[in-house]
CSV table of N, CA and C in Angstrom, one decimal:
chain,number,residue,atom,x,y,z
P,185,MET,N,7.9,-17.2,-10.0
P,185,MET,CA,7.0,-16.3,-9.3
P,185,MET,C,7.5,-16.1,-7.7
P,186,ALA,N,8.6,-16.8,-7.4
P,186,ALA,CA,9.0,-16.9,-6.1
P,186,ALA,C,9.6,-15.5,-5.7
P,187,GLY,N,10.3,-14.8,-6.7
P,187,GLY,CA,10.9,-13.5,-6.4
P,187,GLY,C,10.1,-12.4,-6.5
P,188,GLU,N,8.6,-12.6,-7.0
P,188,GLU,CA,7.9,-11.4,-7.2
P,188,GLU,C,7.4,-10.8,-5.8
P,189,ASN,N,7.5,-11.4,-4.7
P,189,ASN,CA,7.1,-10.7,-3.5
P,189,ASN,C,8.0,-9.7,-2.9
P,190,THR,N,9.0,-9.5,-3.7
P,190,THR,CA,9.8,-8.4,-3.2
P,190,THR,C,9.4,-6.9,-3.9
P,191,GLN,N,8.4,-7.1,-4.6
P,191,GLN,CA,7.8,-5.9,-5.6
P,191,GLN,C,6.3,-5.7,-5.1
P,192,LEU,N,6.1,-4.4,-5.1
P,192,LEU,CA,4.5,-4.0,-5.1
P,192,LEU,C,4.2,-3.5,-6.3
P,193,GLN,N,2.9,-3.7,-6.8
P,193,GLN,CA,2.5,-3.1,-8.0
P,193,GLN,C,1.5,-2.0,-7.4
P,194,LEU,N,1.7,-0.7,-7.7
P,194,LEU,CA,1.0,0.4,-7.2
P,194,LEU,C,0.3,1.1,-8.4
P,195,VAL,N,-1.0,1.4,-8.3
P,195,VAL,CA,-1.7,2.1,-9.0
P,195,VAL,C,-1.6,3.7,-8.7
P,196,THR,N,-0.8,4.4,-9.6
P,196,THR,CA,-0.5,5.7,-9.2
P,196,THR,C,-1.5,6.8,-9.8
P,197,PHE,N,-1.6,7.8,-9.0
P,197,PHE,CA,-2.7,9.0,-9.4
P,197,PHE,C,-2.1,10.2,-8.8
P,198,GLN,N,-2.7,11.3,-9.5
P,198,GLN,CA,-2.1,12.6,-8.9
P,198,GLN,C,-3.4,13.3,-8.2
P,199,LEU,N,-3.2,13.8,-7.0
P,199,LEU,CA,-3.9,14.6,-6.2
P,199,LEU,C,-3.2,15.8,-5.9
P,200,GLY,N,-3.7,16.9,-6.5
P,200,GLY,CA,-3.1,18.2,-6.3
P,200,GLY,C,-1.7,18.1,-7.1
P,201,GLU,N,-0.7,18.5,-6.5
P,201,GLU,CA,0.7,18.6,-7.2
P,201,GLU,C,1.4,17.3,-6.8
P,202,GLU,N,0.9,16.3,-6.0
P,202,GLU,CA,1.6,15.2,-5.6
P,202,GLU,C,1.2,14.2,-6.4
P,203,LEU,N,2.1,13.1,-6.5
P,203,LEU,CA,1.9,11.7,-6.9
P,203,LEU,C,1.7,10.6,-5.8
P,204,TYR,N,0.6,10.0,-5.9
P,204,TYR,CA,0.2,9.0,-4.8
P,204,TYR,C,0.0,7.6,-5.4
P,205,GLY,N,0.1,6.6,-4.7
P,205,GLY,CA,0.0,5.3,-5.2
P,205,GLY,C,-0.7,4.5,-4.1
P,206,VAL,N,-1.4,3.5,-4.5
P,206,VAL,CA,-2.1,2.5,-3.8
P,206,VAL,C,-1.8,1.1,-4.3
P,207,ASP,N,-1.8,0.1,-3.4
P,207,ASP,CA,-1.5,-1.3,-3.8
P,207,ASP,C,-2.6,-1.7,-4.8
P,208,ILE,N,-2.0,-2.1,-5.8
P,208,ILE,CA,-3.0,-2.7,-7.0
P,208,ILE,C,-4.0,-3.6,-6.4
P,209,MET,N,-3.6,-4.6,-5.3
P,209,MET,CA,-4.5,-5.6,-4.8
P,209,MET,C,-5.8,-4.9,-4.2
P,210,ASP,N,-5.5,-3.7,-3.8
P,210,ASP,CA,-6.8,-3.1,-3.1
P,210,ASP,C,-7.7,-2.4,-4.0
P,211,VAL,N,-7.3,-2.3,-5.3
P,211,VAL,CA,-8.0,-1.5,-6.3
P,211,VAL,C,-9.0,-2.4,-6.9
P,212,LYS,N,-10.2,-2.1,-6.8
P,212,LYS,CA,-11.3,-3.0,-7.7
P,212,LYS,C,-11.3,-2.5,-9.1
P,213,GLU,N,-11.4,-1.3,-9.2
P,213,GLU,CA,-11.5,-0.7,-10.6
P,213,GLU,C,-11.4,0.9,-10.5
P,214,ILE,N,-11.1,1.5,-11.8
P,214,ILE,CA,-11.1,2.9,-12.0
P,214,ILE,C,-12.3,3.3,-12.9
P,215,VAL,N,-13.0,4.2,-12.4
P,215,VAL,CA,-14.1,4.7,-13.1
P,215,VAL,C,-14.1,6.2,-13.4
P,216,LYS,N,-14.6,6.6,-14.6
P,216,LYS,CA,-14.8,8.0,-14.9
P,216,LYS,C,-15.7,8.8,-14.0
P,217,VAL,N,-15.5,10.2,-13.9
P,217,VAL,CA,-16.4,10.9,-13.0
P,217,VAL,C,-17.9,10.6,-13.3
P,218,GLN,N,-18.6,10.5,-12.3
P,218,GLN,CA,-20.1,10.4,-12.3
P,218,GLN,C,-20.7,11.4,-11.5
P,219,ASP,N,-22.2,11.4,-11.6
P,219,ASP,CA,-22.8,12.2,-10.5
P,219,ASP,C,-22.8,11.6,-9.2
P,220,VAL,N,-22.5,12.4,-8.3
P,220,VAL,CA,-22.4,11.9,-6.9
P,220,VAL,C,-23.6,12.4,-6.1
P,221,ARG,N,-24.4,11.6,-5.4
P,221,ARG,CA,-25.6,12.0,-4.8
P,221,ARG,C,-25.0,12.3,-3.4
P,222,PRO,N,-25.2,13.4,-2.7
P,222,PRO,CA,-24.8,13.8,-1.4
P,222,PRO,C,-25.5,13.1,-0.5
P,223,ILE,N,-24.9,12.7,0.7
P,223,ILE,CA,-25.5,12.1,2.0
P,223,ILE,C,-25.7,13.1,3.1
P,224,PRO,N,-27.0,13.3,3.5
P,224,PRO,CA,-26.9,14.2,4.7
P,224,PRO,C,-26.3,13.6,5.9
P,225,ASN,N,-25.7,14.7,6.6
P,225,ASN,CA,-25.0,14.4,7.9
P,225,ASN,C,-23.7,13.5,7.6
P,226,ALA,N,-23.2,13.4,6.5
P,226,ALA,CA,-22.1,12.6,6.3
P,226,ALA,C,-20.8,13.3,6.8
P,227,PRO,N,-19.7,12.7,7.1
P,227,PRO,CA,-18.3,13.4,7.4
P,227,PRO,C,-18.0,14.4,6.3
P,228,TYR,N,-17.3,15.4,6.5
P,228,TYR,CA,-17.0,16.6,5.8
P,228,TYR,C,-16.3,16.0,4.6
P,229,TYR,N,-15.6,14.9,4.5
P,229,TYR,CA,-14.8,14.3,3.5
P,229,TYR,C,-15.5,13.4,2.6
P,230,VAL,N,-16.8,13.1,2.9
P,230,VAL,CA,-17.6,12.2,2.1
P,230,VAL,C,-18.4,13.0,1.1
P,231,GLU,N,-18.1,12.9,0.0
P,231,GLU,CA,-18.8,13.6,-1.2
P,231,GLU,C,-20.2,13.1,-1.5
P,232,GLY,N,-20.5,11.9,-1.1
P,232,GLY,CA,-21.7,11.3,-1.4
P,232,GLY,C,-21.5,9.8,-1.8
P,233,ILE,N,-22.7,9.4,-2.7
P,233,ILE,CA,-22.5,8.1,-3.2
P,233,ILE,C,-22.8,7.9,-4.6
P,234,ILE,N,-22.4,6.9,-5.2
P,234,ILE,CA,-22.6,6.6,-6.7
P,234,ILE,C,-23.4,5.4,-6.8
P,235,ASN,N,-24.1,5.0,-7.9
P,235,ASN,CA,-24.6,3.8,-8.1
P,235,ASN,C,-23.8,3.2,-9.3
P,236,LEU,N,-23.0,2.1,-9.0
P,236,LEU,CA,-22.1,1.7,-10.0
P,236,LEU,C,-22.7,0.2,-10.3
P,237,ARG,N,-23.3,0.0,-11.4
P,237,ARG,CA,-23.9,-1.4,-11.7
P,237,ARG,C,-24.6,-2.1,-10.6
P,238,SER,N,-25.6,-1.0,-10.1
P,238,SER,CA,-26.6,-1.5,-8.9
P,238,SER,C,-25.8,-1.6,-7.6
P,239,GLU,N,-24.6,-1.2,-7.5
P,239,GLU,CA,-23.9,-1.3,-6.2
P,239,GLU,C,-23.6,0.2,-5.7
P,240,ILE,N,-24.1,0.5,-4.5
P,240,ILE,CA,-24.0,1.9,-3.9
P,240,ILE,C,-22.6,1.9,-3.3
P,241,ILE,N,-21.8,2.9,-3.7
P,241,ILE,CA,-20.4,3.1,-3.3
P,241,ILE,C,-20.3,4.3,-2.8
P,242,PRO,N,-19.9,4.6,-1.5
P,242,PRO,CA,-19.5,5.9,-0.9
P,242,PRO,C,-18.2,6.5,-1.7
P,243,ILE,N,-18.3,7.8,-1.8
P,243,ILE,CA,-17.1,8.5,-2.6
P,243,ILE,C,-16.5,9.5,-1.5
P,244,ILE,N,-15.3,9.3,-1.3
P,244,ILE,CA,-14.4,10.0,-0.3
P,244,ILE,C,-13.6,11.0,-1.3
P,245,ASN,N,-13.5,12.4,-0.7
P,245,ASN,CA,-12.7,13.4,-1.2
P,245,ASN,C,-11.5,13.5,-0.5
P,246,LEU,N,-10.4,12.8,-1.1
P,246,LEU,CA,-9.1,13.0,-0.2
P,246,LEU,C,-8.7,14.4,-0.3
P,247,HIS,N,-9.1,15.4,-1.2
P,247,HIS,CA,-8.6,16.7,-1.1
P,247,HIS,C,-9.1,17.3,0.3
P,248,LYS,N,-10.3,17.0,0.5
P,248,LYS,CA,-10.8,17.5,1.8
P,248,LYS,C,-10.2,16.8,3.0
P,249,ARG,N,-10.1,15.5,2.9
P,249,ARG,CA,-9.6,14.7,4.0
P,249,ARG,C,-8.1,15.0,4.2
P,250,PHE,N,-7.3,15.4,3.4
P,250,PHE,CA,-5.9,15.8,3.5
P,250,PHE,C,-5.7,17.2,3.4
P,251,HIS,N,-6.6,18.1,3.1
P,251,HIS,CA,-6.5,19.5,3.1
P,251,HIS,C,-5.5,19.8,1.8
P,252,ILE,N,-5.8,19.2,0.6
P,252,ILE,CA,-4.9,19.4,-0.6
P,252,ILE,C,-5.7,20.2,-1.6
P,253,LYS,N,-5.0,21.1,-2.2
P,253,LYS,CA,-5.6,21.9,-3.2
P,253,LYS,C,-5.9,21.0,-4.5
P,254,LYS,N,-7.0,21.2,-5.2
P,254,LYS,CA,-7.1,20.4,-6.4
P,254,LYS,C,-6.1,21.0,-7.4
P,255,LEU,N,-5.9,20.2,-8.5
P,255,LEU,CA,-5.0,20.5,-9.5
P,255,LEU,C,-5.6,21.6,-10.3
P,256,ALA,N,-4.6,22.6,-10.5
P,256,ALA,CA,-5.1,23.9,-11.3
P,256,ALA,C,-5.7,23.5,-12.6
P,257,SER,N,-6.7,24.0,-12.9
P,257,SER,CA,-7.4,23.7,-14.2
P,257,SER,C,-6.6,23.8,-15.5
P,258,GLU,N,-5.7,25.0,-15.4
P,258,GLU,CA,-4.8,25.2,-16.6
P,258,GLU,C,-3.9,23.9,-16.7
P,259,VAL,N,-3.4,23.5,-15.7
P,259,VAL,CA,-2.5,22.4,-15.7
P,259,VAL,C,-3.2,21.2,-16.1
P,260,ALA,N,-4.5,21.0,-15.5
P,260,ALA,CA,-5.2,19.8,-15.9
P,260,ALA,C,-5.6,19.7,-17.3
P,261,ASP,N,-5.7,20.8,-18.0
P,261,ASP,CA,-6.1,21.0,-19.4
P,261,ASP,C,-5.2,20.3,-20.3
P,262,GLU,N,-3.8,20.6,-19.8
P,262,GLU,CA,-2.7,19.9,-20.5
P,262,GLU,C,-2.8,18.6,-20.7
P,263,PHE,N,-3.5,17.9,-20.0
P,263,PHE,CA,-3.4,16.5,-19.9
P,263,PHE,C,-4.7,15.8,-20.0
P,264,GLU,N,-5.4,16.1,-21.0
P,264,GLU,CA,-7.0,16.0,-21.2
P,264,GLU,C,-7.0,14.3,-21.3
P,265,GLU,N,-6.0,13.6,-21.7
P,265,GLU,CA,-6.1,12.3,-21.9
P,265,GLU,C,-5.9,11.6,-20.6
P,266,ASP,N,-5.4,12.2,-19.5
P,266,ASP,CA,-5.3,11.7,-18.2
P,266,ASP,C,-6.5,12.2,-17.3
P,267,GLU,N,-7.7,11.8,-17.6
P,267,GLU,CA,-8.8,12.3,-17.0
P,267,GLU,C,-8.8,12.0,-15.4
P,268,GLY,N,-9.6,12.8,-14.7
P,268,GLY,CA,-9.9,12.6,-13.2
P,268,GLY,C,-10.9,11.3,-13.2
P,269,GLY,N,-11.1,11.1,-12.0
P,269,GLY,CA,-12.1,9.9,-11.7
P,269,GLY,C,-12.2,9.4,-10.5
P,270,PHE,N,-12.7,8.1,-10.3
P,270,PHE,CA,-12.7,7.6,-9.1
P,270,PHE,C,-11.9,6.4,-9.2
P,271,ILE,N,-11.1,6.1,-8.0
P,271,ILE,CA,-10.6,4.7,-7.8
P,271,ILE,C,-11.4,4.1,-6.9
P,272,ILE,N,-12.0,2.8,-7.2
P,272,ILE,CA,-12.7,2.1,-6.3
P,272,ILE,C,-12.0,1.0,-5.6
P,273,LEU,N,-11.9,1.2,-4.3
P,273,LEU,CA,-11.0,0.4,-3.4
P,273,LEU,C,-11.8,-0.8,-2.6
P,274,ASP,N,-11.2,-1.9,-2.5
P,274,ASP,CA,-12.0,-2.9,-1.8
P,274,ASP,C,-11.1,-2.9,-0.4
P,275,ILE,N,-11.7,-2.3,0.7
P,275,ILE,CA,-11.0,-2.5,1.9
P,275,ILE,C,-11.7,-3.3,2.8
P,276,GLU,N,-11.1,-4.5,3.2
P,276,GLU,CA,-11.8,-5.5,4.0
P,276,GLU,C,-13.2,-5.7,3.7
P,277,GLY,N,-13.5,-5.8,2.4
P,277,GLY,CA,-14.8,-6.2,1.9
P,277,GLY,C,-15.8,-5.1,1.7
P,278,ASN,N,-15.4,-3.8,2.0
P,278,ASN,CA,-16.1,-2.6,1.8
P,278,ASN,C,-15.6,-1.9,0.6
P,279,LYS,N,-16.6,-1.6,-0.4
P,279,LYS,CA,-16.0,-0.8,-1.5
P,279,LYS,C,-16.2,0.6,-1.2
P,280,ILE,N,-15.1,1.4,-1.6
P,280,ILE,CA,-15.2,2.8,-1.3
P,280,ILE,C,-14.5,3.5,-2.6
P,281,GLY,N,-15.1,4.6,-3.1
P,281,GLY,CA,-14.5,5.4,-4.1
P,281,GLY,C,-13.6,6.6,-3.5
P,282,ILE,N,-12.4,6.8,-4.2
P,282,ILE,CA,-11.7,8.0,-3.9
P,282,ILE,C,-11.6,8.9,-5.1
P,283,ILE,N,-11.9,10.3,-5.0
P,283,ILE,CA,-11.7,11.2,-6.0
P,283,ILE,C,-10.1,11.3,-6.4
P,284,ILE,N,-9.9,11.2,-7.5
P,284,ILE,CA,-8.4,11.5,-8.0
P,284,ILE,C,-8.5,12.9,-9.1
P,285,ASP,N,-7.4,13.4,-9.2
P,285,ASP,CA,-7.4,14.5,-10.1
P,285,ASP,C,-7.1,13.9,-11.6
P,286,ARG,N,-6.1,13.0,-11.6
P,286,ARG,CA,-5.5,12.2,-12.7
P,286,ARG,C,-5.0,11.0,-12.5
P,287,ILE,N,-5.3,9.9,-13.2
P,287,ILE,CA,-4.8,8.5,-13.1
P,287,ILE,C,-3.6,8.4,-13.9
P,288,LYS,N,-2.6,7.8,-13.3
P,288,LYS,CA,-1.4,7.7,-13.9
P,288,LYS,C,-1.2,6.5,-14.6
P,289,ARG,N,-0.5,5.6,-13.9
P,289,ARG,CA,-0.1,4.2,-14.5
P,289,ARG,C,0.0,3.3,-13.2
P,290,VAL,N,0.3,2.1,-13.6
P,290,VAL,CA,0.7,1.0,-12.8
P,290,VAL,C,2.2,0.9,-12.7
P,291,VAL,N,2.8,1.1,-11.6
P,291,VAL,CA,4.3,1.0,-11.6
P,291,VAL,C,4.7,-0.1,-10.6
P,292,PRO,N,5.8,-0.8,-10.9
P,292,PRO,CA,6.4,-1.7,-9.9
P,292,PRO,C,7.4,-0.9,-9.0
P,293,VAL,N,7.3,-1.3,-7.7
P,293,VAL,CA,8.2,-0.7,-6.8
P,293,VAL,C,8.7,-1.8,-5.8
P,294,GLU,N,10.2,-1.7,-5.9
P,294,GLU,CA,10.8,-2.7,-4.9
P,294,GLU,C,10.4,-2.4,-3.5
P,295,LYS,N,10.1,-3.3,-2.7
P,295,LYS,CA,9.8,-3.1,-1.4
P,295,LYS,C,10.9,-2.4,-0.6
P,296,GLY,N,12.3,-2.8,-1.0
P,296,GLY,CA,13.4,-2.3,-0.1
P,296,GLY,C,13.7,-0.7,-0.6
P,297,ASP,N,13.1,-0.3,-1.6
P,297,ASP,CA,13.1,1.1,-2.0
P,297,ASP,C,12.2,2.0,-1.2
P,298,ILE,N,11.2,1.5,-0.6
P,298,ILE,CA,10.2,2.3,0.2
P,298,ILE,C,10.9,2.8,1.6
P,299,LYS,N,10.9,4.2,1.5
P,299,LYS,CA,11.5,4.7,2.8
P,299,LYS,C,10.3,5.2,3.7
P,300,PRO,N,10.5,5.3,5.1
P,300,PRO,CA,9.6,5.8,5.9
P,300,PRO,C,9.0,7.3,5.6
P,301,PRO,N,7.8,7.6,5.9
P,301,PRO,CA,7.4,8.9,5.5
P,301,PRO,C,8.0,9.8,6.4
P,302,PRO,N,8.2,11.1,5.8
P,302,PRO,CA,8.8,12.3,6.7
P,302,PRO,C,7.6,12.5,7.7
P,303,GLN,N,7.9,13.2,8.9
P,303,GLN,CA,6.7,13.5,9.8
P,303,GLN,C,5.5,14.2,9.2
P,304,MET,N,5.7,15.2,8.4
P,304,MET,CA,4.5,15.8,7.9
P,304,MET,C,4.9,16.0,6.4
P,305,LEU,N,3.9,15.6,5.6
P,305,LEU,CA,3.9,15.6,4.1
P,305,LEU,C,2.7,16.1,3.7
P,306,SER,N,2.6,17.2,3.0
P,306,SER,CA,1.6,17.9,2.4
P,306,SER,C,0.4,17.9,3.2
P,307,GLY,N,0.5,18.1,4.4
P,307,GLY,CA,-0.8,18.1,5.3
P,307,GLY,C,-1.3,16.7,5.5
P,308,ILE,N,-0.6,15.7,5.1
P,308,ILE,CA,-1.3,14.3,5.4
P,308,ILE,C,-0.5,13.8,6.8
P,309,GLY,N,-1.0,13.3,7.6
P,309,GLY,CA,-0.6,12.7,8.6
P,309,GLY,C,0.1,11.4,8.2
P,310,THR,N,1.3,11.1,8.8
P,310,THR,CA,2.1,9.9,8.5
P,310,THR,C,1.4,8.6,8.8
P,311,GLU,N,0.2,8.7,9.6
P,311,GLU,CA,-0.5,7.4,9.9
P,311,GLU,C,-0.9,6.9,8.7
P,312,TYR,N,-1.3,7.7,7.7
P,312,TYR,CA,-2.1,7.4,6.4
P,312,TYR,C,-1.0,7.0,5.4
P,313,ILE,N,0.3,7.0,5.6
P,313,ILE,CA,1.2,6.8,4.5
P,313,ILE,C,2.1,5.5,4.8
P,314,HIS,N,2.1,4.7,3.9
P,314,HIS,CA,2.9,3.3,4.0
P,314,HIS,C,4.3,3.7,3.9
P,315,GLY,N,4.7,4.7,2.9
P,315,GLY,CA,6.0,4.9,2.8
P,315,GLY,C,6.3,5.9,1.4
P,316,VAL,N,7.4,6.3,1.1
P,316,VAL,CA,7.8,7.1,0.0
P,316,VAL,C,8.9,6.5,-0.8
P,317,VAL,N,8.7,6.5,-2.2
P,317,VAL,CA,9.6,6.2,-2.9
P,317,VAL,C,10.1,7.2,-3.8
P,318,ASN,N,11.5,7.5,-4.0
P,318,ASN,CA,12.1,8.3,-4.9
P,318,ASN,C,11.9,7.9,-6.4
P,319,GLN,N,11.4,8.8,-7.2
P,319,GLN,CA,11.0,8.6,-8.5
P,319,GLN,C,11.5,9.7,-9.6
P,320,ASN,N,12.6,9.4,-10.3
P,320,ASN,CA,13.3,10.5,-11.0
P,320,ASN,C,13.6,11.6,-10.2
P,321,ASP,N,13.0,12.8,-10.4
P,321,ASP,CA,13.3,14.1,-9.6
P,321,ASP,C,12.1,14.4,-8.7
P,322,SER,N,11.3,13.3,-8.3
P,322,SER,CA,10.2,13.6,-7.6
P,322,SER,C,9.9,12.4,-6.6
P,323,TYR,N,8.9,12.2,-5.7
P,323,TYR,CA,8.6,11.0,-5.0
P,323,TYR,C,7.1,10.6,-5.1
P,324,LEU,N,7.0,9.4,-4.7
P,324,LEU,CA,5.8,8.9,-4.9
P,324,LEU,C,5.4,8.4,-3.5
P,325,ILE,N,4.2,8.9,-3.0
P,325,ILE,CA,3.7,8.8,-1.6
P,325,ILE,C,2.7,7.6,-1.7
P,326,ILE,N,3.1,6.5,-1.0
P,326,ILE,CA,2.2,5.3,-1.0
P,326,ILE,C,1.3,5.4,0.2
P,327,LEU,N,-0.1,5.3,-0.2
P,327,LEU,CA,-1.1,5.6,0.8
P,327,LEU,C,-1.3,4.1,1.5
P,328,ASP,N,-1.7,4.0,2.7
P,328,ASP,CA,-2.1,2.9,3.4
P,328,ASP,C,-3.5,2.9,3.5
P,329,THR,N,-4.1,2.1,2.5
P,329,THR,CA,-5.5,2.2,2.5
P,329,THR,C,-6.3,1.7,3.7
P,330,ARG,N,-5.6,0.7,4.4
P,330,ARG,CA,-6.2,0.1,5.6
P,330,ARG,C,-6.3,1.2,6.7
P,331,ARG,N,-5.3,2.2,6.8
P,331,ARG,CA,-5.4,3.3,7.8
P,331,ARG,C,-6.3,4.5,7.4
P,332,LEU,N,-6.5,4.6,6.0
P,332,LEU,CA,-7.2,5.8,5.5
P,332,LEU,C,-8.6,5.7,6.2
P,333,PHE,N,-9.1,4.6,6.4
P,333,PHE,CA,-10.5,4.4,6.9
P,333,PHE,C,-10.5,3.3,8.0
P,334,ASN,N,-10.7,3.8,9.2
P,334,ASN,CA,-10.7,2.6,10.2
P,334,ASN,C,-12.0,1.8,10.1
P,335,ALA,N,-12.3,0.8,10.9
P,335,ALA,CA,-13.2,-0.1,10.8
P,335,ALA,C,-14.4,0.7,11.1
P,336,LYS,N,-14.5,1.5,12.3
P,336,LYS,CA,-15.7,2.2,12.6
P,336,LYS,C,-16.2,3.4,11.6
P,337,GLU,N,-15.2,3.9,10.9
P,337,GLU,CA,-15.4,4.8,9.9
P,337,GLU,C,-16.0,4.4,8.8
P,338,LEU,N,-15.6,3.1,8.3
P,338,LEU,CA,-16.0,2.3,7.1
P,338,LEU,C,-17.4,2.0,7.4
P,339,GLN,N,-17.7,1.4,8.5
P,339,GLN,CA,-19.2,0.9,8.8
P,339,GLN,C,-20.0,2.1,8.8
P,340,LYS,N,-19.5,3.4,9.4
P,340,LYS,CA,-20.5,4.5,9.4
P,340,LYS,C,-20.7,5.0,7.9
P,341,ILE,N,-19.6,5.1,7.2
P,341,ILE,CA,-19.8,5.5,5.7
P,341,ILE,C,-20.5,4.5,5.0
P,342,VAL,N,-20.2,3.2,5.0
P,342,VAL,CA,-21.0,2.4,4.3
P,342,VAL,C,-22.5,2.3,4.6
P,343,GLU,N,-22.8,2.2,5.9
P,343,GLU,CA,-24.3,2.2,6.3
P,343,GLU,C,-25.0,3.4,6.2
P,344,GLY,N,-24.3,4.7,6.0
P,344,GLY,CA,-24.7,5.8,5.9
P,344,GLY,C,-25.3,6.3,7.3
């Protein structure tokens, strides 16, 4: 186990045309799409809340937060087995759900292969990106979940 700390295990998912990953240690679970109840006066990127086993979890729409177009429905139909849903993250004790177009798989990434993000990537500010990894003919954008939501935002979202 001593050599394992050179790798990150990432849960990968698709948002629009891009592939993203988050550290598996931040992922509580992955759930299918459910009805989201809107929250009045919430920030524009907060879709609302869901009740997951008697726990109220705010749902964040990263499409809105990052100004990303949803995956085209004709493309999404080709991959019915890869359904969209929510990834429930545990960020500093706060559970938050993010909407995804398609869940992919868990992939190991060598920390040494992670490159710093380019200045602007698909409308996402570099402050939200931990790094980028080349994969085959594409790249995987690794999100920094700690920076996606700062402490004040988390409190505001969680408390409503």
